[in-house]
Coordinates of C-alpha atoms and ligand atoms in Angstrom, one line a residue:
M1 CA 27.2 6.0 -15.2
L2 CA 23.8 6.0 -13.5
Y3 CA 24.0 5.1 -9.8
V4 CA 21.1 4.2 -7.4
L5 CA 21.4 5.0 -3.7
D6 CA 20.0 2.3 -1.4
Y7 CA 19.9 3.6 2.1
G8 CA 18.6 0.3 3.4
A9 CA 14.8 0.5 3.6
G10 CA 11.8 0.1 1.4
N11 CA 11.4 -1.7 -1.9
I12 CA 14.2 -0.5 -4.1
Q13 CA 14.1 -3.7 -6.2
S14 CA 11.2 -2.3 -8.1
L15 CA 13.2 0.7 -9.3
A16 CA 16.0 -1.7 -10.3
N17 CA 13.5 -3.8 -12.3
S18 CA 12.1 -0.7 -14.0
L19 CA 15.6 0.5 -15.1
T20 CA 16.3 -3.0 -16.4
R21 CA 13.0 -3.1 -18.2
L22 CA 13.8 0.2 -19.8
G23 CA 17.2 -1.0 -20.9
H24 CA 19.3 1.3 -18.7
S25 CA 22.3 -0.1 -16.9
F26 CA 23.1 1.2 -13.4
E27 CA 25.3 0.5 -10.4
W28 CA 24.3 0.5 -6.7
V29 CA 26.0 3.1 -4.6
R30 CA 28.0 0.9 -2.2
S31 CA 30.2 3.5 -0.5
P32 CA 30.3 7.3 -0.2
E33 CA 33.1 7.3 -2.7
D34 CA 30.8 5.9 -5.4
L35 CA 28.9 9.3 -5.3
D36 CA 32.0 10.9 -6.8
K37 CA 31.9 8.5 -9.7
A38 CA 28.3 8.9 -10.5
D39 CA 27.2 11.0 -13.5
R40 CA 23.6 10.6 -12.6
L41 CA 22.0 9.6 -9.3
I42 CA 18.6 8.3 -8.2
F43 CA 17.7 8.2 -4.5
P44 CA 14.5 6.1 -4.2
G45 CA 12.8 4.8 -1.1
V46 CA 10.0 4.8 1.4
G47 CA 10.2 5.0 5.2
S48 CA 10.4 7.8 7.7
F49 CA 12.3 11.1 7.2
G50 CA 14.2 10.6 10.5
H51 CA 15.2 7.0 9.6
A52 CA 16.5 8.1 6.2
M53 CA 18.5 11.0 7.5
E54 CA 20.0 8.8 10.3
A55 CA 20.9 6.1 7.9
L56 CA 22.6 8.7 5.6
A57 CA 24.5 10.2 8.5
R58 CA 25.5 6.8 10.0
D59 CA 26.8 5.5 6.7
G60 CA 28.7 8.7 5.8
Y61 CA 26.5 9.7 2.9
A62 CA 25.0 13.0 4.1
E63 CA 28.0 15.2 3.1
P64 CA 29.0 13.5 -0.1
L65 CA 25.3 13.7 -1.1
R66 CA 25.2 17.4 -0.5
R67 CA 28.4 17.7 -2.5
Y68 CA 27.0 15.6 -5.3
I69 CA 23.9 17.9 -5.6
A70 CA 26.0 21.0 -5.4
S71 CA 28.2 19.8 -8.2
G72 CA 25.4 20.2 -10.7
R73 CA 25.2 16.5 -11.7
P74 CA 21.6 15.2 -12.2
Y75 CA 19.8 14.0 -9.1
M76 CA 16.4 12.3 -9.0
G77 CA 14.7 11.8 -5.7
I78 CA 11.7 9.5 -5.3
C79 CA 9.4 9.8 -2.3
I80 CA 11.7 9.9 0.7
G81 CA 14.5 10.8 -1.7
M82 CA 12.4 14.0 -2.4
Q83 CA 11.6 14.7 1.2
V84 CA 15.2 14.6 2.5
L85 CA 15.9 17.6 0.2
F86 CA 14.0 19.8 2.5
A87 CA 15.1 21.6 5.6
E88 CA 13.1 19.6 8.1
S89 CA 10.0 17.4 8.6
E90 CA 7.2 17.4 11.1
E91 CA 7.6 13.6 11.1
N92 CA 10.9 13.9 13.1
P93 CA 11.2 17.3 14.7
G94 CA 14.8 18.2 15.4
T95 CA 16.3 16.1 12.6
K96 CA 17.8 18.2 9.9
G97 CA 17.2 17.4 6.2
L98 CA 19.7 18.0 3.4
G99 CA 18.4 21.6 3.3
V100 CA 18.7 21.9 -0.5
I101 CA 15.2 23.5 -0.5
P102 CA 14.2 25.8 2.3
A103 CA 10.8 24.4 3.2
R104 CA 9.2 22.1 5.8
V105 CA 7.5 18.8 5.3
V106 CA 4.2 18.5 7.3
R107 CA 1.6 15.8 8.0
F108 CA -1.7 15.4 6.1
S109 CA -4.7 16.0 8.3
S110 CA -7.5 13.3 8.3
Q111 CA -10.3 15.8 8.8
D112 CA -10.9 19.2 7.1
S113 CA -12.6 22.3 8.4
E114 CA -15.9 21.1 6.9
G115 CA -15.7 17.8 8.8
R116 CA -14.9 15.7 5.8
R117 CA -12.6 12.8 6.7
K118 CA -9.9 11.3 4.5
A119 CA -7.5 8.4 5.1
V120 CA -3.9 9.0 6.0
P121 CA -1.5 7.9 4.4
H122 CA -2.5 9.3 1.0
M123 CA -2.3 6.0 -0.8
G124 CA -3.3 5.5 -4.4
W125 CA -3.3 7.0 -7.9
S126 CA -3.5 10.8 -8.1
R127 CA -2.8 13.3 -10.8
A128 CA 0.3 15.4 -10.9
V129 CA -0.6 18.7 -12.5
P130 CA 2.4 20.6 -13.8
L131 CA 2.5 24.3 -13.1
E132 CA 2.9 26.3 -16.3
F133 CA 6.2 28.2 -16.7
D134 CA 7.6 30.6 -19.2
Q135 CA 10.6 28.3 -19.6
S136 CA 11.9 25.3 -17.9
N137 CA 14.8 22.8 -18.0
A138 CA 12.9 19.8 -16.7
P139 CA 12.6 16.5 -18.5
A140 CA 10.6 16.7 -21.6
V141 CA 7.7 14.5 -20.5
N142 CA 4.0 14.9 -20.3
L143 CA 3.7 14.8 -16.5
D144 CA -0.1 15.3 -16.4
D145 CA -1.1 11.7 -15.6
Y146 CA -2.0 9.4 -12.7
Y147 CA 0.9 8.2 -10.5
Y148 CA 1.1 6.0 -7.5
Y149 CA 1.6 7.8 -4.2
V150 CA 2.0 6.5 -0.7
H151 CA 2.9 9.0 2.0
S152 CA 1.6 10.6 5.2
Y153 CA 3.7 13.8 5.0
R154 CA 3.6 16.4 2.3
V155 CA 5.3 19.6 1.2
P156 CA 2.5 22.3 1.1
Y157 CA 2.3 24.4 -2.0
A158 CA 2.6 28.1 -1.5
A159 CA 3.5 31.0 -3.8
D160 CA 7.1 31.0 -2.4
A161 CA 7.6 27.5 -3.8
A162 CA 7.4 28.8 -7.4
D163 CA 11.2 28.6 -7.9
W164 CA 11.3 24.8 -7.2
A165 CA 7.8 23.4 -7.3
F166 CA 7.2 21.8 -10.7
A167 CA 3.8 20.0 -10.3
T168 CA 1.2 19.9 -7.6
T169 CA -1.3 17.3 -6.5
Q170 CA -4.5 17.7 -4.5
Y171 CA -5.5 15.3 -1.7
G172 CA -8.9 16.3 -0.3
D173 CA -8.6 20.0 0.5
E174 CA -4.8 19.8 0.8
R175 CA -2.6 20.8 -2.1
F176 CA 1.0 19.7 -2.1
V177 CA 4.1 19.8 -4.2
S178 CA 4.3 16.5 -6.0
V179 CA 7.3 17.2 -8.3
V180 CA 10.2 19.4 -7.5
Q181 CA 12.6 20.7 -10.1
T182 CA 15.4 23.2 -9.4
G183 CA 18.6 23.2 -11.5
N184 CA 20.0 19.7 -11.5
V185 CA 17.5 18.4 -8.9
F186 CA 14.4 16.6 -10.0
A187 CA 12.2 14.7 -7.5
T188 CA 8.8 13.2 -7.3
Q189 CA 6.6 12.5 -4.3
F190 CA 5.0 9.6 -6.2
H191 CA 6.7 6.3 -7.2
P192 CA 7.4 6.3 -11.0
E193 CA 8.6 2.7 -10.6
K194 CA 5.1 1.7 -9.4
S195 CA 3.1 3.9 -11.7
G196 CA 2.7 1.6 -14.7
A197 CA 3.4 2.9 -18.2
A198 CA 3.2 6.6 -17.2
G199 CA 5.9 6.1 -14.5
L200 CA 8.2 4.1 -16.7
A201 CA 8.0 6.9 -19.4
L202 CA 8.9 9.5 -16.8
L203 CA 11.9 7.5 -15.6
D204 CA 13.1 7.0 -19.1
A205 CA 12.7 10.7 -20.0
W206 CA 14.7 11.8 -17.0
I207 CA 17.5 9.4 -17.7
R208 CA 17.7 10.5 -21.4
H209 CA 17.3 14.2 -20.6
E210 CA 20.3 16.5 -21.3
Q211 CA 20.9 18.5 -18.2
T212 CA 20.9 22.2 -18.7
A213 CA 21.8 25.0 -16.3
H214 CA 19.4 26.3 -13.8
V215 CA 16.9 28.7 -15.4
A216 CA 14.9 31.1 -13.3
R217 CA 11.3 30.6 -13.9
Q218 CA 8.1 32.4 -13.6
I219 CA 4.7 30.7 -13.3
V220 CA 2.3 31.8 -16.0
R221 CA -0.7 29.8 -15.0
D222 CA -1.4 28.1 -11.7
E223 CA -4.9 26.7 -11.2
P224 CA -5.8 25.0 -8.0
Q225 CA -7.7 21.7 -8.5
G226 CA -10.3 21.9 -5.7
Y227 CA -11.3 19.0 -3.4
T228 CA -10.0 15.8 -5.0
L229 CA -9.5 12.2 -3.8
P230 CA -7.3 9.6 -5.5
T231 CA -8.8 7.2 -8.1
R232 CA -10.7 4.3 -6.5
R233 CA -8.3 1.4 -6.8
I234 CA -9.2 -2.1 -8.2
V235 CA -7.0 -4.8 -6.7
A236 CA -6.6 -8.3 -8.2
C237 CA -6.0 -10.9 -5.6
L238 CA -4.2 -14.2 -6.1
D239 CA -4.7 -16.8 -3.3
V240 CA -1.6 -19.0 -3.7
R241 CA -0.9 -22.5 -2.4
S242 CA 0.6 -25.8 -3.5
N243 CA -1.7 -28.2 -5.3
D244 CA -1.7 -31.9 -4.7
D245 CA 1.3 -32.3 -7.1
G246 CA 3.3 -29.8 -5.1
D247 CA 3.1 -27.0 -7.7
L248 CA 2.3 -23.4 -6.6
V249 CA -1.0 -22.5 -8.1
V250 CA -3.5 -19.7 -7.8
T251 CA -6.6 -21.2 -6.3
K252 CA -10.0 -19.9 -5.3
G253 CA -12.6 -21.1 -2.9
E254 CA -16.0 -20.4 -1.5
S255 CA -16.1 -19.4 2.1
Y256 CA -12.4 -20.2 2.2
D257 CA -12.8 -23.8 1.0
V258 CA -10.6 -24.3 -2.0
R259 CA -11.2 -28.0 -2.8
D260 CA -13.7 -29.2 -5.2
S261 CA -16.8 -30.5 -3.3
G262 CA -14.9 -30.1 0.0
E263 CA -12.6 -33.0 -0.3
G264 CA -11.6 -33.1 -4.0
H265 CA -8.6 -31.5 -5.8
V266 CA -7.3 -28.0 -5.0
R267 CA -8.9 -25.7 -7.6
N268 CA -6.3 -24.6 -10.0
M269 CA -7.0 -21.1 -11.6
G270 CA -3.6 -20.6 -13.2
K271 CA 0.1 -19.8 -12.6
P272 CA 0.7 -17.0 -10.2
V273 CA 3.3 -15.0 -12.1
E274 CA 1.4 -15.3 -15.5
L275 CA -1.8 -14.2 -13.9
A276 CA -0.2 -11.3 -12.2
E277 CA 1.2 -10.1 -15.5
R278 CA -2.2 -10.5 -17.1
Y279 CA -3.8 -8.3 -14.5
F280 CA -1.0 -5.7 -14.7
K281 CA -1.6 -5.5 -18.5
E282 CA -5.4 -5.3 -18.0
G283 CA -5.0 -2.3 -15.7
A284 CA -5.1 -3.6 -12.1
D285 CA -4.1 -0.8 -9.8
E286 CA -2.5 -3.2 -7.4
I287 CA -1.9 -7.0 -7.1
A288 CA -2.0 -9.0 -3.9
F289 CA -0.6 -12.5 -3.4
L290 CA -1.8 -14.4 -0.3
N291 CA 0.0 -17.5 0.8
I292 CA -3.2 -19.2 2.1
T293 CA -1.6 -22.2 3.7
S294 CA 1.0 -20.2 5.6
F295 CA -0.5 -21.3 8.9
R296 CA 1.2 -24.6 8.3
A297 CA 5.0 -24.8 8.5
C298 CA 6.3 -21.7 6.7
P299 CA 10.1 -21.7 6.7
L300 CA 11.8 -18.6 5.3
R301 CA 14.5 -20.7 3.8
D302 CA 13.2 -22.3 0.5
Q303 CA 10.2 -20.1 0.7
P304 CA 8.7 -20.4 -2.8
M305 CA 6.7 -17.2 -2.4
L306 CA 9.9 -15.3 -2.4
E307 CA 10.9 -16.6 -5.8
L308 CA 7.4 -16.0 -7.1
L309 CA 7.5 -12.4 -6.0
H310 CA 10.9 -11.9 -7.4
R311 CA 9.7 -13.0 -10.8
A312 CA 6.4 -11.0 -10.6
A313 CA 8.2 -7.8 -9.6
A314 CA 10.4 -8.0 -12.7
T315 CA 7.4 -7.4 -15.0
V316 CA 4.6 -5.9 -12.9
F317 CA 5.0 -2.2 -12.3
V318 CA 2.2 -1.5 -9.9
P319 CA 2.2 -2.1 -6.1
L320 CA 2.5 -5.7 -4.9
T321 CA 1.3 -6.9 -1.6
I322 CA 2.3 -10.2 -0.1
G323 CA 0.4 -11.9 2.7
G324 CA 0.5 -15.1 4.6
G325 CA 3.1 -16.2 7.1
I326 CA 4.3 -12.7 8.1
R327 CA 5.1 -13.6 11.7
D328 CA 8.0 -15.0 13.8
T329 CA 9.0 -18.3 12.1
V330 CA 11.5 -21.1 12.7
D331 CA 13.2 -23.0 9.9
P332 CA 13.4 -26.8 10.1
D333 CA 17.0 -26.5 11.2
G334 CA 15.9 -24.5 14.2
T335 CA 17.0 -21.0 12.8
P336 CA 14.6 -18.4 14.1
H337 CA 13.4 -15.6 11.9
P338 CA 11.6 -12.7 13.5
A339 CA 8.6 -11.3 11.6
L340 CA 10.6 -8.2 10.6
E341 CA 13.2 -10.4 8.9
V342 CA 10.5 -12.3 7.0
A343 CA 9.0 -9.0 5.9
H344 CA 12.4 -7.7 5.0
A345 CA 13.0 -10.7 2.7
Y346 CA 9.7 -10.0 0.9
F347 CA 10.5 -6.3 0.5
R348 CA 13.9 -7.2 -1.0
A349 CA 12.2 -9.6 -3.4
G350 CA 9.9 -6.8 -4.6
A351 CA 6.9 -6.5 -2.3
D352 CA 5.7 -3.0 -1.5
K353 CA 3.4 -4.0 1.4
V354 CA 3.1 -7.0 3.6
S355 CA -0.3 -8.2 4.8
I356 CA -0.6 -9.6 8.3
G357 CA -3.6 -11.8 9.2
G358 CA -3.4 -14.1 12.2
D359 CA -0.6 -12.3 14.0
A360 CA -2.5 -9.0 14.0
V361 CA -5.4 -10.7 15.8
F362 CA -3.0 -12.0 18.5
A363 CA -1.4 -8.6 18.9
V364 CA -4.7 -6.8 19.4
E365 CA -5.8 -9.5 21.9
K366 CA -2.6 -8.9 23.8
L367 CA -3.1 -5.2 23.7
L368 CA -6.5 -5.6 25.4
E369 CA -5.0 -8.0 28.0
R370 CA -2.3 -5.5 28.8
A371 CA -4.9 -2.7 29.1
A372 CA -6.7 -4.9 31.7
E373 CA -3.5 -5.7 33.5
A374 CA -2.8 -2.0 33.8
G375 CA -6.2 -1.6 35.5
R376 CA -7.7 0.1 32.4
A377 CA -9.8 -2.7 31.0
T378 CA -11.6 -1.7 27.7
H379 CA -13.2 -3.4 24.7
D380 CA -11.9 -0.7 22.4
P381 CA -8.3 -1.2 21.6
A382 CA -8.1 2.5 20.5
Q383 CA -8.7 3.4 24.2
A384 CA -6.0 1.1 25.6
P385 CA -3.5 3.1 27.7
A386 CA -0.1 4.0 26.3
E387 CA 1.7 1.5 28.5
A388 CA -0.1 -1.3 26.8
V389 CA 1.5 -0.3 23.5
R390 CA 5.0 -1.7 23.7
G391 CA 6.3 -1.8 20.1
D392 CA 6.8 -5.6 20.2
S393 CA 4.3 -6.8 17.6
P394 CA 5.2 -7.4 14.0
M395 CA 3.0 -4.6 12.9
E396 CA 4.8 -2.1 15.1
Q397 CA 8.2 -3.4 14.2
I398 CA 7.6 -3.4 10.5
N399 CA 6.0 0.0 10.7
A400 CA 9.1 1.4 12.6
A401 CA 11.4 0.1 9.9
Y402 CA 9.4 0.6 6.7
G403 CA 6.6 3.0 7.6
A404 CA 2.8 2.5 8.1
Q405 CA 2.1 2.3 4.4
A406 CA 4.0 -1.0 4.2
V407 CA 1.8 -2.7 6.8
V408 CA -1.6 -4.0 5.7
V409 CA -3.8 -6.0 8.1
S410 CA -6.0 -8.6 6.5
I411 CA -9.2 -9.2 8.5
D412 CA -11.1 -12.5 8.1
P413 CA -14.4 -12.2 9.8
R414 CA -17.5 -14.3 9.8
R415 CA -21.0 -13.3 10.9
V416 CA -22.3 -14.6 14.2
Y417 CA -26.0 -14.5 14.3
C418 CA -27.6 -14.0 17.7
D419 CA -30.6 -12.7 19.6
E420 CA -28.7 -9.9 21.2
V421 CA -25.2 -8.8 20.3
P422 CA -22.9 -9.1 23.3
A423 CA -22.0 -5.6 24.7
E424 CA -18.3 -6.1 24.0
H425 CA -19.0 -6.5 20.3
A426 CA -21.4 -3.5 20.0
M427 CA -19.0 -1.8 17.7
S428 CA -19.4 -4.5 15.1
A429 CA -23.2 -5.1 15.5
A430 CA -25.4 -5.2 12.5
S431 CA -28.9 -6.2 11.6
G432 CA -30.8 -6.9 8.4
P433 CA -32.1 -9.8 6.4
D434 CA -30.7 -13.2 7.5
E435 CA -28.5 -14.8 4.8
R436 CA -28.3 -18.3 6.2
E437 CA -29.7 -21.2 4.2
G438 CA -33.3 -21.8 5.1
R439 CA -33.7 -18.5 7.0
E440 CA -33.1 -16.1 4.1
G441 CA -34.7 -12.8 4.4
Q442 CA -35.9 -13.1 8.0
P443 CA -35.0 -10.2 10.3
A444 CA -31.7 -11.0 12.1
K445 CA -29.0 -9.5 14.2
W446 CA -25.3 -10.4 14.1
W447 CA -21.8 -9.3 14.8
Y448 CA -18.5 -9.9 12.9
R449 CA -16.2 -12.4 14.7
C450 CA -12.5 -12.5 13.7
T451 CA -10.9 -15.8 12.7
V452 CA -7.3 -17.0 12.2
K453 CA -5.8 -19.8 10.2
G454 CA -7.8 -19.2 7.1
G455 CA -11.1 -19.3 9.0
R456 CA -10.4 -22.5 10.8
E457 CA -10.2 -21.0 14.2
D458 CA -12.6 -18.5 15.8
R459 CA -11.3 -15.8 18.1
D460 CA -13.1 -13.6 20.7
I461 CA -12.5 -10.2 19.1
D462 CA -14.6 -8.7 16.4
A463 CA -13.7 -7.0 13.1
V464 CA -14.0 -3.4 14.4
Q465 CA -11.9 -4.2 17.4
L466 CA -9.2 -5.7 15.2
A467 CA -9.4 -2.7 12.8
R468 CA -9.1 -0.1 15.6
G469 CA -6.4 -2.1 17.3
A470 CA -4.4 -2.6 14.1
A471 CA -4.6 1.1 13.4
R472 CA -3.3 1.8 16.9
L473 CA -0.4 -0.6 16.4
G474 CA 0.7 0.9 13.2
A475 CA -1.2 -0.7 10.3
G476 CA -1.4 1.6 7.4
E477 CA -4.2 -0.1 5.5
L478 CA -6.9 -2.7 6.1
M479 CA -8.1 -5.5 3.8
I480 CA -11.6 -6.5 4.9
N481 CA -12.5 -10.0 3.8
S482 CA -15.7 -11.8 4.6
I483 CA -15.9 -15.6 5.0
D484 CA -19.6 -15.5 4.4
R485 CA -19.3 -13.7 1.0
D486 CA -15.9 -15.1 -0.2
G487 CA -16.5 -16.7 -3.7
S488 CA -20.2 -16.2 -3.4
G489 CA -20.6 -13.6 -6.1
R490 CA -23.4 -12.0 -4.0
G491 CA -21.5 -8.6 -3.7
F492 CA -19.4 -7.2 -0.9
D493 CA -20.7 -7.1 2.6
T494 CA -21.3 -3.4 2.6
Q495 CA -22.5 -3.3 6.2
L496 CA -19.2 -4.8 7.3
I497 CA -17.2 -2.4 5.2
D498 CA -19.1 0.6 6.4
L499 CA -18.7 -0.4 10.1
V500 CA -14.9 -0.8 9.6
R501 CA -14.4 2.3 7.5
G502 CA -16.3 4.5 9.9
A503 CA -14.1 3.2 12.8
V504 CA -10.7 4.1 11.4
D505 CA -8.8 6.8 9.5
I506 CA -6.6 4.6 7.4
P507 CA -7.3 3.3 3.9
V508 CA -9.6 0.3 3.5
I509 CA -9.7 -2.4 0.8
A510 CA -13.0 -4.1 0.5
S511 CA -12.7 -7.8 -0.3
S512 CA -14.9 -10.9 -0.9
G513 CA -18.1 -11.4 -2.9
A514 CA -17.7 -9.4 -6.1
G515 CA -19.9 -11.1 -8.7
C516 CA -20.4 -8.3 -11.3
A517 CA -19.1 -4.9 -12.3
Q518 CA -21.9 -3.1 -10.5
H519 CA -20.8 -4.5 -7.2
F520 CA -17.7 -2.3 -7.3
A521 CA -19.7 0.8 -7.8
D522 CA -22.0 -0.4 -4.9
V523 CA -19.2 -0.9 -2.4
F524 CA -17.6 2.5 -3.2
A525 CA -21.0 4.1 -2.6
T526 CA -20.7 2.8 1.0
R527 CA -20.0 6.0 2.9
A528 CA -22.6 6.5 5.5
A529 CA -20.3 6.1 8.5
T530 CA -17.5 8.3 7.2
G531 CA -18.9 11.7 6.7
G532 CA -18.6 11.4 3.0
A533 CA -15.4 9.5 2.2
S534 CA -15.8 6.2 0.5
I535 CA -13.4 3.3 0.9
E536 CA -10.3 3.5 -1.1
A537 CA -10.0 0.2 -2.9
A538 CA -12.0 -2.9 -3.8
L539 CA -10.5 -6.4 -4.4
A540 CA -11.7 -9.4 -6.3
A541 CA -10.4 -12.8 -7.3
G542 CA -12.8 -15.3 -8.7
I543 CA -14.5 -13.2 -11.3
F544 CA -11.2 -12.0 -12.7
H545 CA -9.7 -15.4 -12.8
R546 CA -12.7 -16.9 -14.6
H547 CA -12.8 -14.0 -17.1
E548 CA -16.4 -13.2 -16.0
V549 CA -15.6 -9.5 -15.4
A550 CA -12.7 -7.6 -16.9
I551 CA -10.8 -5.1 -14.7
S552 CA -11.8 -2.4 -17.2
D553 CA -15.5 -3.4 -16.8
A554 CA -15.2 -2.9 -13.0
K555 CA -13.5 0.5 -13.5
K556 CA -16.1 1.6 -16.0
A557 CA -18.9 0.8 -13.5
V558 CA -17.1 2.9 -10.9
Q559 CA -16.5 5.7 -13.3
D560 CA -20.2 5.7 -14.4
S561 CA -21.1 6.1 -10.7
G562 CA -19.2 9.4 -10.7
L563 CA -16.0 8.4 -9.1
P564 CA -12.5 8.7 -10.6
V565 CA -10.6 5.7 -11.8
R566 CA -7.3 5.2 -13.7
L567 CA -8.1 3.8 -17.1
S568 CA -4.7 3.5 -18.7
H569 CA -2.2 0.9 -17.5
Ligands
1PR601 O1 -2.7 -15.3 8.9 O2 -0.9 -13.8 8.3 O3 -0.7 -16.1 7.7 O4 -2.3 -14.7 6.5 C1 -3.1 -15.7 5.8 C2 -3.8 -14.9 4.7 O5 -4.4 -15.9 3.9 C3 -4.9 -14.0 5.2 O6 -4.9 -12.8 4.5 C4 -6.2 -14.8 4.8 O7 -7.2 -13.8 4.4 C5 -5.8 -15.6 3.7 N1 -6.5 -16.9 3.5 C6 -6.3 -18.0 4.3 N2 -7.0 -19.0 3.9 C7 -7.7 -18.6 2.8 C8 -8.6 -19.3 2.0 O8 -9.2 -18.8 1.1 N3 -8.7 -20.6 2.3 N4 -7.8 -16.5 1.6 C9 -7.4 -17.2 2.6 C10 -8.5 -15.4 1.9 C11 -9.8 -14.0 0.8 C12 -9.4 -13.2 -0.4 C13 -10.2 -13.6 -1.6 C14 -11.4 -12.7 -1.6 C15 -12.0 -12.4 -2.9 N5 -9.1 -15.2 0.7 O9 -8.1 -13.4 -0.6 O10 -9.4 -13.4 -2.7 O11 -12.3 -13.2 -0.7 O12 -12.5 -13.5 -3.4 P1 -13.8 -13.4 -4.4 O13 -13.6 -12.1 -5.2 O14 -13.6 -14.6 -5.3 O15 -15.0 -13.4 -3.6 P2 -1.7 -15.0 7.9

């Protein structure tokens, strides 16, 4: 019997869904004794090394797991399930790993010796290139494909890794071991359960593979890849809300107004789960669901978005992000639900990341207030003193439990035109042709003001302040919308994107305004502020919903501009 170990963090539902889809039955490991019953074991998961090892020790799994591995029965580790095999990790110095492999896990660096910057975590689709051996007992599968990775720590590849390294991957100038295979142990740094058809094929091959004894290997060919970044991701976004009949529909607005002619019916672009399936089949690298009316009452109980996610995760095997309403909530019967619990419910339903909008704004405002109270007033949240960072925001709490990669912050800025940009917003100052009706093309200056409640309420911080504050408080990725460009088809606001990308070292998703395939190539060419690195992902909604541009057209345009994309699904 195949068993799956759930140590209590991350989205393990996706792995369960993949196994079900492939027709393999399995049991969850519910107690250490179950490990003695298992013929095959998968240990999936995300989260920190220390958190995983502590949970294994607390629940009595560490020793039985070592015994299981030593028994020679097949073990497959995914992401953190691979990293725990090592002796130790720079992520949590002093915490011992299972020690099956005598090497150390270290952090990626965000800048290399030539000054090139790259985002950490390494998030996206990268190639796993198998080393070539004279013989091998690994699953008979063609590994050389794109897989989905999300991690800040890596196992460096070195010659002494030859006996257990099976494939390597390059991120920027750093090469790491992306697949481990030694005897009965097989493990991947990437997530096969989130890697579309290639990932499902790999899982299936491992489960069907007849285990053979450990064979000593010798590498016959080992070619480094050179400087490589992941493929540029194309994200399909579904703005979801109830229509006037109370059904959940995908809608799409202009400048965040989703009703026809302002007051008419809520625009209905289709059913959320069906559309998500369509985009998965068409090759979307990721899918985001945003509950756009979450600023109203948003009880966790009876939350229809949970059911929706649950259904989508059963058939969509690329990363899913859910946004809207990730904050402390209270059910109508008075039951409180902290943001972490809300996020937890979404992860359990199949989300890989949660996206936080309004609450991130409030948390960064509070950070600046606390800096001022501590006598260290600043307009730059990245400069706030350590005592202002108290770990009490949803971003920090979700980060601590699930890791930075699970926390996306969605920024909803609008341009504020002015004669002089106020000094406190200098970081988000821009100038160029005016875009307002009646003043088009005239020279203008502006800054990017943050909003909450779907653009209904202006706040005093700007997009760059929010970006830097969110990164400080543990966000692992930013989604940059633009109220001015939303639904306009005029292209992404590349000035905004460039300002934000240059201000942080975490991955950035550009959103709002895509009107044709070339706009994707244009936004990925935005790299002035970053010393060469472009943004990592671009998102669109309207053009995909209306069948105006296919996801493959967007990818083709990016590929034609010289950047890598993932063309299979
Ligand atoms: O504040 O944590 O509850 O999160 C609310 C979330 O809902 C935020 O991420 C916010 O961006 C989103 N949201 C709120 N109201 C709207 C609205 O449209 N009325 N949608 C809304 C934001 C932006 C993108 C859109 C892109 C691409 N929509 O989701 O898909 O602009 O569109 P395009 O390609 O058609 O131009 P919280």
